[in-house]
XYZ file of C-alpha atoms in Angstrom:
183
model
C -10.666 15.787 -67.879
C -12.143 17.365 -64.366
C -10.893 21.233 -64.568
C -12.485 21.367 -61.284
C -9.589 19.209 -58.965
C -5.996 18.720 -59.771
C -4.499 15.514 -61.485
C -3.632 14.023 -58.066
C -4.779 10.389 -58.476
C -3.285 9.978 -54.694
C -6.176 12.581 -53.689
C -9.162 10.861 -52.340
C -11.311 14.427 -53.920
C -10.066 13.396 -57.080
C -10.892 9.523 -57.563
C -14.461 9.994 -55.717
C -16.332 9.914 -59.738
C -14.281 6.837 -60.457
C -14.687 5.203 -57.301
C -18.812 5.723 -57.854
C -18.307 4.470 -61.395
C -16.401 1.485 -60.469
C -19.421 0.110 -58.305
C -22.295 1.689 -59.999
C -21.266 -0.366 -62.946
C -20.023 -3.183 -61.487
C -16.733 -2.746 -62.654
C -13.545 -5.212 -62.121
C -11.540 -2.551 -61.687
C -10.670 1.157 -62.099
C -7.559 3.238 -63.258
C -6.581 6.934 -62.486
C -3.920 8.941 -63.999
C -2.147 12.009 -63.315
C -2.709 14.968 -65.080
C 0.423 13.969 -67.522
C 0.170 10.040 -67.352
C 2.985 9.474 -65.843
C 1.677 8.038 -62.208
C -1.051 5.710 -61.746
C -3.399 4.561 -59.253
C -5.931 1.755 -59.041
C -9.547 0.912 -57.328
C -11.095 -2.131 -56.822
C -14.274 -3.172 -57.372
C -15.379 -2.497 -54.343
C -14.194 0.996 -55.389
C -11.293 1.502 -53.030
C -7.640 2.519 -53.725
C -5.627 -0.449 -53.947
C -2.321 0.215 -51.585
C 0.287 1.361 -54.008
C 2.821 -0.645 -52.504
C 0.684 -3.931 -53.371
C 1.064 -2.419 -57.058
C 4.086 -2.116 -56.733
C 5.370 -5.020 -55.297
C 3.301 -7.094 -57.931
C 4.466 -5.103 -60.916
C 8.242 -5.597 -59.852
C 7.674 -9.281 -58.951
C 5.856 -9.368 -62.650
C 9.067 -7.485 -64.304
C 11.645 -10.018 -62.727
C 9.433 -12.985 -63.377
C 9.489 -11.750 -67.370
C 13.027 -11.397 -68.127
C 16.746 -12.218 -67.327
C 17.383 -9.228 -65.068
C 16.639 -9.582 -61.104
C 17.002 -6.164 -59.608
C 14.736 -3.875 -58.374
C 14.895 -0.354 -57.465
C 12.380 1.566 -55.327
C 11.620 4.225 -52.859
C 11.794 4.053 -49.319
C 8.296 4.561 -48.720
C 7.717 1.286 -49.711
C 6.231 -1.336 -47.490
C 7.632 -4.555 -46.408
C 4.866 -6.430 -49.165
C 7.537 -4.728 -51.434
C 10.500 -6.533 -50.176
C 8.445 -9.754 -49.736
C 6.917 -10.084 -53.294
C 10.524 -9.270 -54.852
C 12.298 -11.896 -52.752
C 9.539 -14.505 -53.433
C 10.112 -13.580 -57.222
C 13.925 -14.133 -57.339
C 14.625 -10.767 -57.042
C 16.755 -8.314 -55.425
C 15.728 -5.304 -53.762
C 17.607 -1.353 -53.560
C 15.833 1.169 -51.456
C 16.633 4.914 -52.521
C 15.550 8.149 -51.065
C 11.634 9.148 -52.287
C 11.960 10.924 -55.683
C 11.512 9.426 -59.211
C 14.930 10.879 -60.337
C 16.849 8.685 -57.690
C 15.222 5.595 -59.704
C 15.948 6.387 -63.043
C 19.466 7.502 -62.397
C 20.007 3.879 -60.898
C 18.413 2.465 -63.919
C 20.553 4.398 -66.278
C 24.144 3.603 -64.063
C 23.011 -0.139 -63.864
C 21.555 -1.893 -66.496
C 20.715 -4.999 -64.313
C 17.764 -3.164 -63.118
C 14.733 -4.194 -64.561
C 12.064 -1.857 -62.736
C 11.904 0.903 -60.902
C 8.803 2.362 -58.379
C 7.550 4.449 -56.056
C 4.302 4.407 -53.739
C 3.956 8.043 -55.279
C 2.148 5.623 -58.498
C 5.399 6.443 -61.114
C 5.972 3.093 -62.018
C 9.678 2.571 -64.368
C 10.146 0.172 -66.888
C 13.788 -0.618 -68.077
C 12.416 -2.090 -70.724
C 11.403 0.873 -72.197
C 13.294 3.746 -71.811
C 13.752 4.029 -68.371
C 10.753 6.574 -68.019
C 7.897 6.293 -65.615
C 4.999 5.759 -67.917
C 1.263 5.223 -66.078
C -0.059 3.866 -69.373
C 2.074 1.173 -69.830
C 1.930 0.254 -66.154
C -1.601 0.103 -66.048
C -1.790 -1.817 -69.312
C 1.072 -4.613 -67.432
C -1.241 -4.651 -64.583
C -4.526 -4.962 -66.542
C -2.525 -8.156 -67.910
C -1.972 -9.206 -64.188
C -5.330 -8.986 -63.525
C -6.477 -11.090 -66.985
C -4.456 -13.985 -65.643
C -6.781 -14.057 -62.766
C -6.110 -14.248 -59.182
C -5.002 -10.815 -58.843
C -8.136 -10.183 -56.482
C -7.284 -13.285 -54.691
C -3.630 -12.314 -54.262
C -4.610 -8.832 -53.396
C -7.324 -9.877 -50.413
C -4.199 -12.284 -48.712
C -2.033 -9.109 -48.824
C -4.321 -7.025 -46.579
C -4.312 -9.604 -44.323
C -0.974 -9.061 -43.804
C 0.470 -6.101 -44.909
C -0.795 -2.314 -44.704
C -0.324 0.751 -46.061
C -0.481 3.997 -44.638
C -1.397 6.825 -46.404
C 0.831 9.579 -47.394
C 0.579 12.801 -45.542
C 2.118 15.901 -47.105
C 1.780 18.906 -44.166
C 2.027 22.316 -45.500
C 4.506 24.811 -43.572
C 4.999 28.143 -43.585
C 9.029 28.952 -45.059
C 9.311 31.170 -41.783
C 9.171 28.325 -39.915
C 10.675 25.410 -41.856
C 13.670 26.079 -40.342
C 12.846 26.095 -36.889
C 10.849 22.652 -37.238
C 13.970 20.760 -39.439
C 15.923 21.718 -36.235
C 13.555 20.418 -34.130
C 13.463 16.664 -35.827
């Protein structure tokens, strides 16, 4: 544990040890948690941050192509690779409103949802629990990666898809209002 940055994985001051790491040891890949293990983020070898929404998209197709259940529930931040790697799955894709909570309410109301995401890195399985758990997510994308062609499958997504980052802008409360009337 770094005391000296917060447990933002999604903060690039916070994954620049790893992303050393990853390349000074030749790694195959690297994993960041937040500060409770409940999101995840990866990095390649090349020590970059793998677009969430290629995570995600690969962990939902994963959860629909290991069980019964076909739907898939995740925020609308997510890219069009999303919607893509669902449909070529077999699955079926619900967009909700950016927030965890939104997922795992779904989840709970319909039990034909297998997985839940967000590009945020919390990552729901309904398998177990209905909770956003970066361990296990990480451990069912290690397993991804063990079957090989991950990397492959990862390089022909960039060529077609991006992500953009997420940009949080801080605002004073005095003027919050005046700017939400504005948009």
């Amino acid at each position: 544990v770094n005391a000296t940055h917060s447990g933002n994985p999604l903060l690039a001051e916070n994954r620049k040890q790893l992303e050393k790491d990853v390349v000074l040891n030749q790694s195959d890949l690297g994993i960041i948690w937040d500060s409770d293990g409940d999101r995840v983020v990866f990095v390649d070898r090349q020590g970059k941050l793998i677009p969430l929404s290629f995570i995600l998209g690969m962990l939902a197709a994963d959860a629909i192509e290991r069980g019964d259940q076909k739907k898939v529930v995740v925020d609308i931040r997510a890219g069009l690779v999303v919607r893509d790697l669902v449909n070529e799955a077999g699955g079926e894709l619900e967009i909700l409103p950016a927030w965890n909570t939104y997922l795992k309410f779904a989840m709970r109301a319909n039990p034909e949802i297998v997985f839940g995401g967000e590009t945020s890195g919390h990552f729901i399985y309904a398998d177990f629990y209905g909770i956003d758990d970066g361990i296990l997510a990480a451990l069912r994308f290690i397993r991804l990666f063990e079957k090989g062609q991950v990397e492959e499958k990862l390089a022909e997504l960039a060529k077609k898809y991006f992500e953009l980052p997420e940009q949080n802008i801080s605002c004073p409360p005095e003027k919050s209002a005046a700017i939400l009337e504005r948009l």
